[in-house]
Coordinates of C-alpha atoms in Angstrom, one line a residue:
Chain A
M19 CA 0.5 5.2 24.2
N20 CA 4.0 5.4 25.8
P21 CA 6.2 3.5 23.4
S22 CA 8.9 2.9 26.0
V23 CA 6.6 0.7 28.1
D24 CA 6.9 -3.0 27.4
L25 CA 3.6 -4.7 28.1
G26 CA 5.1 -8.2 27.6
L27 CA 2.1 -9.3 25.6
Q28 CA 4.1 -12.2 24.2
S29 CA 4.3 -13.8 27.7
L30 CA 0.5 -13.7 28.1
P31 CA -1.8 -16.7 27.4
L32 CA -3.5 -16.4 24.0
L33 CA -6.9 -16.1 25.6
D34 CA -5.8 -13.2 27.8
V35 CA -4.5 -11.4 24.7
L36 CA -7.8 -12.1 22.9
L37 CA -9.9 -10.7 25.8
L38 CA -7.6 -7.7 26.1
S39 CA -7.9 -7.0 22.4
I40 CA -11.7 -7.0 22.7
A41 CA -11.6 -4.7 25.8
T42 CA -9.3 -2.3 24.0
L43 CA -11.6 -1.8 21.1
P44 CA -14.4 0.9 21.1
I45 CA -17.5 -0.6 22.8
W46 CA -19.5 -0.8 19.6
L47 CA -16.7 -2.5 17.6
G48 CA -15.9 -5.0 20.4
M49 CA -19.5 -5.9 20.8
L50 CA -20.0 -6.2 17.0
I51 CA -17.1 -8.6 16.7
L52 CA -18.1 -10.7 19.6
V53 CA -21.8 -10.9 18.6
S54 CA -20.9 -11.6 14.9
S55 CA -18.6 -14.5 15.9
G56 CA -21.3 -16.0 18.1
V57 CA -24.0 -15.5 15.4
L58 CA -21.8 -17.0 12.7
L59 CA -21.2 -20.1 14.8
T60 CA -24.9 -20.4 15.6
L61 CA -25.9 -20.0 11.9
I62 CA -23.4 -22.6 10.7
G63 CA -24.4 -25.1 13.4
A64 CA -28.1 -24.5 13.3
F65 CA -28.2 -24.7 9.5
I66 CA -26.2 -27.9 9.3
V67 CA -27.9 -29.7 12.2
G68 CA -31.3 -28.2 11.2
R69 CA -31.0 -29.4 7.6
A70 CA -29.8 -32.9 8.7
T71 CA -32.7 -33.4 11.2
Q72 CA -35.5 -31.5 9.6
A73 CA -38.7 -33.4 8.9
P74 CA -39.0 -34.5 5.3
S75 CA -42.6 -33.3 5.1
P76 CA -44.5 -30.7 7.0
T77 CA -47.2 -33.2 8.0
M78 CA -44.7 -35.6 9.6
P79 CA -44.1 -35.0 13.3
L80 CA -40.6 -33.9 14.1
V81 CA -40.5 -35.2 17.7
D82 CA -43.2 -36.1 20.0
H83 CA -44.1 -33.5 22.7
T84 CA -42.6 -35.6 25.5
G85 CA -39.2 -35.5 23.7
H86 CA -39.3 -31.7 23.8
F87 CA -40.1 -31.8 27.4
L88 CA -36.9 -33.8 27.9
L89 CA -34.8 -31.5 25.8
G90 CA -36.4 -28.4 27.3
A91 CA -35.9 -29.5 30.8
K92 CA -32.2 -30.3 30.2
F93 CA -31.8 -27.0 28.4
V94 CA -33.3 -25.1 31.3
F95 CA -31.0 -27.0 33.7
M96 CA -28.0 -26.1 31.6
G97 CA -29.2 -22.5 31.4
E98 CA -29.5 -22.3 35.2
V99 CA -26.0 -23.6 35.8
F100 CA -24.6 -21.4 33.1
A101 CA -26.4 -18.4 34.7
A102 CA -24.7 -19.3 38.0
L103 CA -21.3 -19.3 36.3
L104 CA -22.0 -16.1 34.3
G105 CA -23.3 -14.5 37.5
F106 CA -20.0 -15.4 39.3
V107 CA -17.9 -14.0 36.4
L108 CA -20.0 -10.8 36.5
V109 CA -19.7 -10.5 40.3
D110 CA -15.9 -11.1 40.1
G111 CA -15.5 -8.6 37.3
G112 CA -17.8 -6.1 39.0
I113 CA -15.8 -6.3 42.2
R114 CA -12.5 -5.8 40.2
Y115 CA -13.9 -2.8 38.4
A116 CA -15.4 -1.2 41.5
M117 CA -12.2 -1.8 43.5
G118 CA -10.0 -0.3 40.7
R119 CA -12.1 2.8 40.5
Q120 CA -12.5 3.2 44.3
Q121 CA -8.8 2.7 45.0
V122 CA -7.8 5.3 42.4
Q123 CA -9.9 7.8 44.4
V124 CA -8.5 6.6 47.8
E125 CA -4.9 6.8 46.6
S126 CA -5.2 10.1 44.8
S127 CA -7.0 11.7 47.7
A128 CA -4.4 10.5 50.1
M129 CA -1.7 11.9 47.8
R130 CA -3.4 15.3 47.8
M131 CA -3.6 15.3 51.6
F132 CA 0.0 14.1 51.9
D133 CA 1.1 16.8 49.6
A134 CA -0.7 19.5 51.5
G135 CA 0.7 18.1 54.8
V136 CA 4.3 17.9 53.5
A137 CA 4.1 21.5 52.3
D138 CA 3.8 22.5 56.0
L139 CA 7.1 20.8 57.1
S140 CA 10.1 23.0 57.7
D141 CA 12.7 20.7 56.1
P142 CA 13.9 22.2 52.8
Q143 CA 13.6 18.7 51.3
A144 CA 9.9 19.1 51.4
V145 CA 9.9 20.7 48.0
E146 CA 11.9 17.8 46.6
L147 CA 9.5 15.4 48.1
R148 CA 6.5 17.2 46.5
R149 CA 8.3 17.0 43.2
D150 CA 8.9 13.2 43.7
L151 CA 5.3 12.9 44.4
R152 CA 4.4 14.5 41.1
T153 CA 6.9 12.3 39.3
Y154 CA 5.2 9.3 40.9
A155 CA 1.8 10.5 39.9
A156 CA 3.0 11.1 36.3
S157 CA 4.6 7.6 36.1
V158 CA 1.2 6.1 37.2
V159 CA -0.6 7.9 34.5
E160 CA 2.0 7.3 31.7
N161 CA 3.3 3.9 32.6
E162 CA 1.2 2.1 35.1
Y163 CA -2.1 2.7 33.4
L164 CA -0.6 0.8 30.5
T165 CA 1.0 -2.1 32.4
M166 CA -2.2 -2.5 34.5
Q167 CA -4.0 -3.4 31.2
V168 CA -2.0 -6.6 31.2
G169 CA -2.3 -7.1 35.0
R170 CA 1.2 -5.9 36.1
E171 CA 2.6 -3.0 38.1
S172 CA 5.1 -0.7 36.4
P173 CA 8.6 -1.0 37.7
A174 CA 9.1 2.8 37.1
A175 CA 6.0 3.7 39.1
R176 CA 7.1 1.3 41.9
K177 CA 10.6 2.9 41.9
N178 CA 9.1 6.4 42.1
F179 CA 6.8 5.4 44.9
E180 CA 9.8 4.0 46.9
Q181 CA 11.7 7.2 46.1
V182 CA 8.8 9.2 47.8
L183 CA 8.9 6.9 50.8
N184 CA 12.6 7.1 51.0
R185 CA 12.8 10.9 50.8
Y186 CA 10.0 11.2 53.4
L187 CA 11.9 8.9 55.8
H188 CA 15.0 11.1 55.4
M189 CA 13.3 14.3 56.2
E190 CA 14.0 15.7 59.6
T191 CA 11.5 16.6 62.3
R192 CA 12.6 20.0 63.6
S193 CA 9.8 21.2 65.8
E194 CA 6.7 20.2 67.6
Q195 CA 4.7 21.6 64.7
D196 CA 6.6 19.2 62.4
R197 CA 5.9 16.3 64.7
L198 CA 2.2 17.0 64.7
V199 CA 2.1 17.4 60.9
R200 CA 4.0 14.1 60.5
L201 CA 1.5 12.2 62.6
Q202 CA -1.1 13.2 59.9
T203 CA 1.2 12.6 56.9
D204 CA 2.1 9.2 58.2
Q205 CA -1.5 8.2 58.0
F206 CA -1.8 9.6 54.4
L207 CA 1.3 7.7 53.3
S208 CA -0.1 4.5 54.7
K209 CA -3.3 5.1 52.9
M210 CA -1.4 5.7 49.6
L211 CA 0.4 2.4 50.1
D212 CA -2.8 0.6 50.8
G213 CA -4.6 2.3 47.9
R214 CA -1.8 1.4 45.5
Q215 CA -1.8 -2.2 46.6
K216 CA -5.5 -2.6 46.2
R217 CA -5.5 -0.8 42.8
L218 CA -2.9 -3.3 41.6
Q219 CA -4.9 -6.2 43.1
S220 CA -7.9 -5.2 41.0
V221 CA -6.0 -6.0 37.8
R222 CA -3.9 -9.0 38.9
P223 CA -4.9 -11.9 36.6
G224 CA -5.3 -14.6 39.3
L225 CA -7.1 -17.5 37.6
R226 CA -8.7 -15.3 34.9
T227 CA -7.5 -17.5 32.1
L228 CA -9.0 -20.6 33.7
I229 CA -12.3 -18.9 34.6
W230 CA -12.7 -17.6 31.0
T231 CA -11.7 -21.0 29.5
V232 CA -14.6 -22.6 31.5
L233 CA -17.0 -19.7 30.6
L234 CA -16.2 -19.8 26.9
S235 CA -16.4 -23.6 26.6
N236 CA -19.7 -23.5 28.5
S237 CA -21.0 -20.9 26.1
L238 CA -20.1 -23.1 23.2
V239 CA -21.8 -26.1 24.9
V240 CA -25.0 -24.0 25.4
I241 CA -25.0 -22.9 21.7
V242 CA -24.4 -26.5 20.5
F243 CA -27.1 -27.8 22.8
S244 CA -29.7 -25.4 21.2
W245 CA -29.0 -27.2 17.9
L246 CA -30.6 -30.4 19.2
F247 CA -34.0 -28.8 19.2
R248 CA -36.1 -29.6 16.1
V249 CA -38.5 -27.0 14.8
R250 CA -40.6 -27.4 11.7
S251 CA -39.5 -24.0 10.4
L252 CA -35.7 -23.9 9.9
A253 CA -35.9 -20.1 9.7
A254 CA -37.7 -19.8 13.0
H255 CA -35.2 -22.2 14.6
I256 CA -32.2 -20.1 13.3
A257 CA -33.9 -16.9 14.4
M258 CA -34.4 -18.2 17.9
S259 CA -30.8 -19.5 18.1
V260 CA -29.4 -16.2 16.8
A261 CA -31.5 -14.1 19.3
M262 CA -30.3 -16.4 22.2
T263 CA -26.6 -16.0 21.0
I264 CA -26.9 -12.2 20.7
A265 CA -28.2 -12.0 24.3
L266 CA -25.4 -14.2 25.5
M267 CA -22.6 -12.4 23.7
V268 CA -23.8 -8.9 24.8
V269 CA -23.5 -10.0 28.5
M270 CA -20.1 -11.7 27.8
H271 CA -18.8 -8.4 26.3
F272 CA -20.0 -6.6 29.4
A273 CA -18.1 -9.1 31.6
I274 CA -14.9 -8.7 29.5
L275 CA -15.0 -4.9 30.0
L276 CA -15.6 -5.4 33.8
Y277 CA -12.5 -7.6 33.9
H278 CA -10.4 -4.8 32.4
P279 CA -11.0 -1.7 34.6
F280 CA -8.1 0.2 33.1
T281 CA -8.7 -0.6 29.4
G282 CA -10.9 0.8 26.6
D283 CA -13.9 3.1 26.7
L284 CA -15.0 2.2 30.2
A285 CA -11.5 2.6 31.6
V286 CA -11.2 4.3 35.0
S287 CA -10.0 7.8 34.5
S288 CA -6.4 8.8 35.4
R289 CA -7.5 12.3 36.0
P290 CA -7.4 12.1 39.8
Y291 CA -3.6 11.7 39.6
Q292 CA -3.3 14.8 37.6
T293 CA -5.0 17.2 40.1
L294 CA -2.0 17.9 42.3
P295 CA -1.5 21.7 42.4
Q296 CA 1.6 23.3 40.8
I297 CA 4.5 23.9 43.1
Chain B
M9 CA 1.9 -50.7 34.6
D10 CA 2.6 -48.1 37.2
F11 CA 0.2 -48.2 40.1
S12 CA 2.2 -46.0 42.4
W13 CA -0.6 -43.4 42.2
I14 CA -2.7 -45.6 44.4
D15 CA -0.1 -45.4 47.2
D16 CA 0.1 -41.6 46.6
I17 CA -3.7 -41.3 47.1
A18 CA -3.4 -43.4 50.3
T19 CA -0.6 -41.2 51.6
E20 CA -1.8 -37.7 50.6
G21 CA -5.6 -38.4 50.6
W22 CA -7.9 -37.9 47.7
H23 CA -8.2 -34.2 48.0
L24 CA -4.5 -33.3 47.9
W25 CA -3.7 -36.0 45.3
L26 CA -6.3 -34.6 43.0
I27 CA -5.4 -30.9 43.3
H28 CA -1.7 -31.7 42.7
R29 CA -2.4 -33.2 39.3
P30 CA -1.9 -31.0 36.2
T31 CA -5.0 -28.8 35.5
W32 CA -6.1 -30.8 32.5
L33 CA -5.9 -34.1 34.4
T34 CA -7.9 -32.7 37.4
A35 CA -10.5 -31.4 34.9
L36 CA -10.6 -34.7 33.1
I37 CA -11.0 -36.7 36.3
I38 CA -13.8 -34.5 37.7
M39 CA -15.7 -34.1 34.4
G40 CA -14.9 -37.6 33.1
T41 CA -16.3 -39.3 36.2
G42 CA -19.6 -37.3 36.0
I43 CA -19.9 -37.8 32.2
I44 CA -19.4 -41.6 32.6
L45 CA -22.0 -41.7 35.4
A46 CA -24.5 -39.7 33.3
V47 CA -24.1 -42.1 30.4
V48 CA -24.3 -45.2 32.5
V49 CA -27.4 -44.0 34.3
V50 CA -29.3 -43.5 31.1
L51 CA -28.1 -46.8 29.6
L52 CA -29.1 -48.7 32.7
A53 CA -32.6 -47.1 32.8
H54 CA -33.1 -47.9 29.1
N55 CA -32.0 -51.5 29.8
Y56 CA -34.8 -52.1 32.3
F57 CA -37.5 -49.9 30.7
T58 CA -38.5 -49.1 27.2
G59 CA -38.2 -45.6 25.8
E60 CA -42.0 -45.5 25.6
Q61 CA -42.4 -46.4 29.3
L62 CA -39.8 -43.8 30.3
S63 CA -41.2 -41.1 28.0
A64 CA -44.5 -41.2 30.0
N65 CA -42.5 -39.6 32.9
N66 CA -41.1 -36.8 30.8
E67 CA -43.8 -34.1 31.4
V68 CA -43.7 -34.4 35.2
A69 CA -40.0 -35.2 35.4
S70 CA -39.1 -32.1 33.4
Y71 CA -40.8 -29.8 35.9
K72 CA -39.1 -31.6 38.8
F73 CA -35.8 -31.4 37.0
M74 CA -36.3 -27.7 36.6
F75 CA -36.9 -27.4 40.3
I76 CA -33.6 -29.2 41.0
A77 CA -31.9 -26.9 38.4
E78 CA -33.0 -23.8 40.4
I79 CA -31.6 -25.3 43.6
F80 CA -28.4 -26.5 42.0
A81 CA -27.8 -23.1 40.3
G82 CA -28.3 -21.3 43.6
L83 CA -25.9 -23.6 45.4
M84 CA -23.4 -23.4 42.5
A85 CA -23.4 -19.6 42.4
F86 CA -22.9 -19.5 46.2
F87 CA -19.9 -21.9 45.9
L88 CA -18.4 -20.2 42.9
V89 CA -18.6 -16.7 44.5
G90 CA -17.3 -18.0 47.8
A91 CA -14.3 -19.9 46.2
G92 CA -13.5 -16.9 43.9
T93 CA -13.6 -14.5 46.8
R94 CA -11.4 -16.7 48.9
Y95 CA -8.8 -17.0 46.1
N96 CA -8.8 -13.2 45.4
D97 CA -8.6 -12.4 49.2
S98 CA -5.7 -14.8 49.7
Q99 CA -3.8 -13.1 46.9
T100 CA -4.6 -9.7 48.4
Y101 CA -3.3 -10.7 51.8
V102 CA 0.0 -12.0 50.4
Q103 CA 0.6 -8.8 48.4
D104 CA -0.4 -6.6 51.3
E105 CA 1.9 -8.3 53.7
V106 CA 4.9 -8.2 51.4
A107 CA 4.2 -4.5 50.6
A108 CA 4.1 -3.7 54.3
W109 CA 7.3 -5.6 55.0
R110 CA 9.0 -3.7 52.1
A111 CA 7.9 -0.3 53.5
L112 CA 8.9 -1.3 57.0
S113 CA 12.4 -2.3 55.7
Q114 CA 12.8 1.2 54.3
V115 CA 11.9 2.7 57.7
V116 CA 14.3 0.4 59.5
D117 CA 17.1 1.4 57.1
E118 CA 17.1 4.8 58.7
F119 CA 18.4 3.3 62.0
P120 CA 21.9 2.2 62.8
A121 CA 23.2 -0.4 60.3
E122 CA 23.8 -3.2 62.9
R123 CA 20.1 -3.1 64.0
A124 CA 18.8 -2.6 60.4
N125 CA 20.8 -5.6 59.2
A126 CA 19.6 -7.8 62.1
F127 CA 16.0 -6.9 61.1
R128 CA 16.6 -7.6 57.4
Y129 CA 18.2 -10.9 58.2
A130 CA 15.3 -11.9 60.4
L131 CA 12.8 -10.8 57.7
S132 CA 14.7 -12.8 55.1
R133 CA 14.6 -15.9 57.2
Y134 CA 10.9 -15.4 57.8
A135 CA 10.2 -15.0 54.1
D136 CA 12.2 -18.1 53.3
S137 CA 10.3 -20.1 55.8
V138 CA 7.0 -18.9 54.4
V139 CA 8.0 -20.1 51.0
R140 CA 9.5 -23.4 52.1
T141 CA 7.3 -24.5 55.0
E142 CA 4.2 -22.3 55.4
W143 CA 3.0 -22.6 51.8
P144 CA 2.8 -26.4 51.9
S145 CA 1.3 -26.4 55.4
M146 CA -1.4 -23.9 54.3
E147 CA -2.6 -26.5 51.8
T148 CA -4.2 -28.2 54.8
G149 CA -5.2 -24.9 56.4
D150 CA -2.4 -24.9 59.0
E151 CA 0.0 -22.2 60.1
S152 CA 3.7 -23.2 60.1
P153 CA 5.1 -23.1 63.7
I154 CA 8.5 -22.2 62.3
S155 CA 7.1 -19.3 60.3
R156 CA 5.1 -18.1 63.3
Q157 CA 8.2 -18.1 65.4
L158 CA 10.3 -16.3 62.8
F159 CA 7.5 -13.8 62.4
S160 CA 7.7 -13.0 66.1
E161 CA 11.5 -12.6 65.7
V162 CA 11.1 -10.1 62.9
L163 CA 8.7 -8.0 65.1
D164 CA 11.1 -8.4 68.0
R165 CA 14.0 -7.1 65.8
Y166 CA 11.8 -4.1 64.9
F167 CA 10.6 -3.3 68.4
V168 CA 14.1 -3.3 69.9
L169 CA 14.9 -0.3 67.7
E170 CA 15.5 2.7 70.0
P171 CA 15.0 6.2 68.7
S172 CA 17.9 8.5 69.3
D173 CA 16.2 11.7 68.4
E174 CA 12.8 13.2 67.5
H175 CA 13.2 12.3 63.9
Q176 CA 13.7 8.6 64.6
Q177 CA 10.8 8.7 67.0
S178 CA 8.5 9.9 64.3
L179 CA 9.9 7.2 62.0
L180 CA 8.9 4.6 64.5
L181 CA 5.3 5.9 64.5
L182 CA 5.2 5.3 60.8
G183 CA 6.9 2.0 61.1
N184 CA 4.3 0.9 63.7
Q185 CA 1.6 1.4 61.1
F186 CA 3.5 -0.8 58.6
A187 CA 4.2 -3.4 61.2
G188 CA 0.5 -3.4 62.0
M189 CA -0.4 -3.8 58.3
A190 CA 1.9 -6.8 58.0
T191 CA 0.5 -8.4 61.1
M192 CA -3.0 -7.8 60.0
A193 CA -2.3 -9.2 56.5
R194 CA -0.7 -12.3 57.9
T195 CA -3.5 -12.9 60.3
N196 CA -6.0 -12.5 57.5
R197 CA -4.0 -14.9 55.4
M198 CA -4.2 -17.5 58.1
N199 CA -7.9 -17.0 58.9
N200 CA -8.9 -17.2 55.2
N201 CA -8.7 -21.0 55.4
L202 CA -11.8 -23.0 56.0
N203 CA -11.7 -25.6 58.7
D204 CA -11.9 -29.2 57.7
A205 CA -15.5 -29.8 58.9
T206 CA -16.9 -26.8 57.0
A207 CA -15.1 -27.7 53.8
A208 CA -16.2 -31.4 54.1
L209 CA -19.8 -30.4 54.7
M210 CA -19.7 -28.0 51.7
W211 CA -18.3 -30.5 49.4
F212 CA -20.7 -33.2 50.6
T213 CA -23.6 -30.9 49.9
L214 CA -22.4 -30.1 46.4
S215 CA -21.6 -33.8 45.7
V216 CA -25.1 -34.8 46.7
M217 CA -26.6 -32.2 44.4
V218 CA -24.4 -33.3 41.5
L219 CA -25.1 -36.9 42.1
F220 CA -28.9 -36.4 42.2
S221 CA -28.9 -34.1 39.2
I222 CA -27.2 -36.8 37.2
L223 CA -29.3 -39.7 38.6
F224 CA -32.5 -37.8 37.8
N225 CA -31.7 -38.4 34.1
A226 CA -32.8 -42.0 34.6
F227 CA -36.4 -40.9 34.9
F228 CA -36.4 -39.4 31.4
G229 CA -37.1 -41.4 28.3
S230 CA -36.6 -40.9 24.6
Y231 CA -37.1 -42.9 21.4
D232 CA -33.7 -41.6 20.2
L233 CA -31.3 -42.9 22.8
F234 CA -28.3 -41.4 21.1
N235 CA -29.9 -37.9 21.3
Q236 CA -30.5 -38.4 25.0
L237 CA -26.9 -39.5 25.6
V238 CA -25.6 -36.4 23.8
M239 CA -27.9 -34.2 26.0
G240 CA -26.7 -35.9 29.1
F241 CA -23.1 -35.5 28.0
L242 CA -23.5 -31.8 27.4
V243 CA -25.4 -31.1 30.6
A244 CA -22.7 -33.0 32.6
I245 CA -20.0 -30.9 31.0
T246 CA -21.7 -27.7 32.0
M247 CA -22.4 -28.8 35.6
L248 CA -19.0 -30.4 36.2
S249 CA -16.9 -27.7 34.7
C250 CA -18.4 -25.4 37.3
V251 CA -17.6 -27.9 40.0
F252 CA -14.0 -28.1 38.7
L253 CA -13.6 -24.3 38.7
T254 CA -14.9 -24.1 42.2
Y255 CA -12.5 -26.9 43.3
V256 CA -9.5 -25.0 41.8
L257 CA -10.5 -21.6 43.1
G258 CA -11.2 -23.0 46.5
N259 CA -7.6 -24.3 46.9
P260 CA -5.4 -21.1 46.5
W261 CA -2.4 -22.8 48.2
S262 CA -2.3 -26.1 46.3
G263 CA -1.5 -27.5 42.9
P264 CA -0.4 -25.9 39.6
N265 CA -2.8 -23.0 40.0
A266 CA -1.7 -22.1 43.6
L267 CA -0.8 -18.5 44.4
S268 CA 2.8 -17.7 43.5
T269 CA 5.4 -17.5 46.3
A270 CA 7.3 -14.9 44.2
P271 CA 6.4 -11.9 46.4
F272 CA 7.9 -13.6 49.4
T273 CA 10.9 -15.0 47.5
A274 CA 11.7 -11.4 46.5
L275 CA 12.1 -10.6 50.2
V276 CA 14.7 -13.3 50.7
R277 CA 18.2 -12.0 50.6

């Protein structure tokens, strides 16, 4: 990690820091921590509520079958609504992840084409421009890949991009050949700008904190609701609740990773920015 | 006691009044109303019928309730994804427009200072008007006439630039692309608003589904009323927290969670 890059973690909401911390961990460890936390909560709750409401003798009915119909129906209702919410979070995260990966390809391809086009221009500044382009690519890899983890663009990368644009604008068109080449390189520069914007958009937080607050509080409600069931065997009750929680937490962990396309084991590779040929 | 909020509701309308409250209060009002209704419905049903009488419904009612759950979940997913997409798209259009203006400014800087300054001044006025007048008017889905006029002025200032040589001619070709990007982003930003009738119909449909889902609880019975109230409370929280999230995401220009005006403010000189 580049120590000179200030990620400004102290200005992030606590929930965002927590999610980022999980995304940063190796997949197995992040999943283990998330699943363990959920299972621990389930165990404590199911044990306490289970003990308090368990039938005193095995022959005594716990709750009549119509009562479980009521509980079951409401649990299914809650499950459906929760599934809709979780589906939304997965779709939103999936779009972010796909957009991040796609735009890295778009921007880096446009850079390679721009670089190749600029090499054909007769202005001696072309070499400097190609160097600027490599400086920009390096700052994306070294700085922006880090700041994007906290949903921000890197001021250094932005400055370097503007330097590329600035130098390109200063270059002179000396011949008909130059004019034709510039028609192409203009297009590639626009694509670079567009790709950069969309790549940054894929990590902008938006209402991430609010969305995850609602999702996590709903997960808690679903887990708490499952405590209301009464089963004759406390062990079976706990086992069912734990299985449900594990399934829930595994999906939540996947959603956390999707929301952080440039972090952790699933991070989009920075390699496309490192493929510009040597000058 | 201060009842000025009643006047505020009458002036702004329910929708704008509610979205302008702090996030916690908006959540409390939306979820609290539903939770109170869920509790009252169950208590009323148990007031007229015994738990035993109502319990006889449970088997059939549970299947029907599950059917409602499927429809509600489908509708909720549609609304959540729609509102989330709208919020994200609005943010994208704002960033795209500002980035295009910034790039265009760099192109214009290559032209004589007098023309470049006139362009920058017009852009600054436009950005200022977007922050001051267009953001509030977009709360109701409207474009600001002042911003629209100033937007045209910025483009006018750009299109009066005359190339003095081949180099400047090629710069204008690039500038045209950026001007096109800015125009497209602005148009998309404007068109990303729902018209009143569509929004009203969507919220009416969702409200009906929420209402019937809550009222349906009256058909269920239990010997343990407290247990049933806890269930109703938890189900209402799940259902209404999703409604709350949809409400906030569906209003990207309003309230404490509105999109930031900072990108446009940075263009103001």
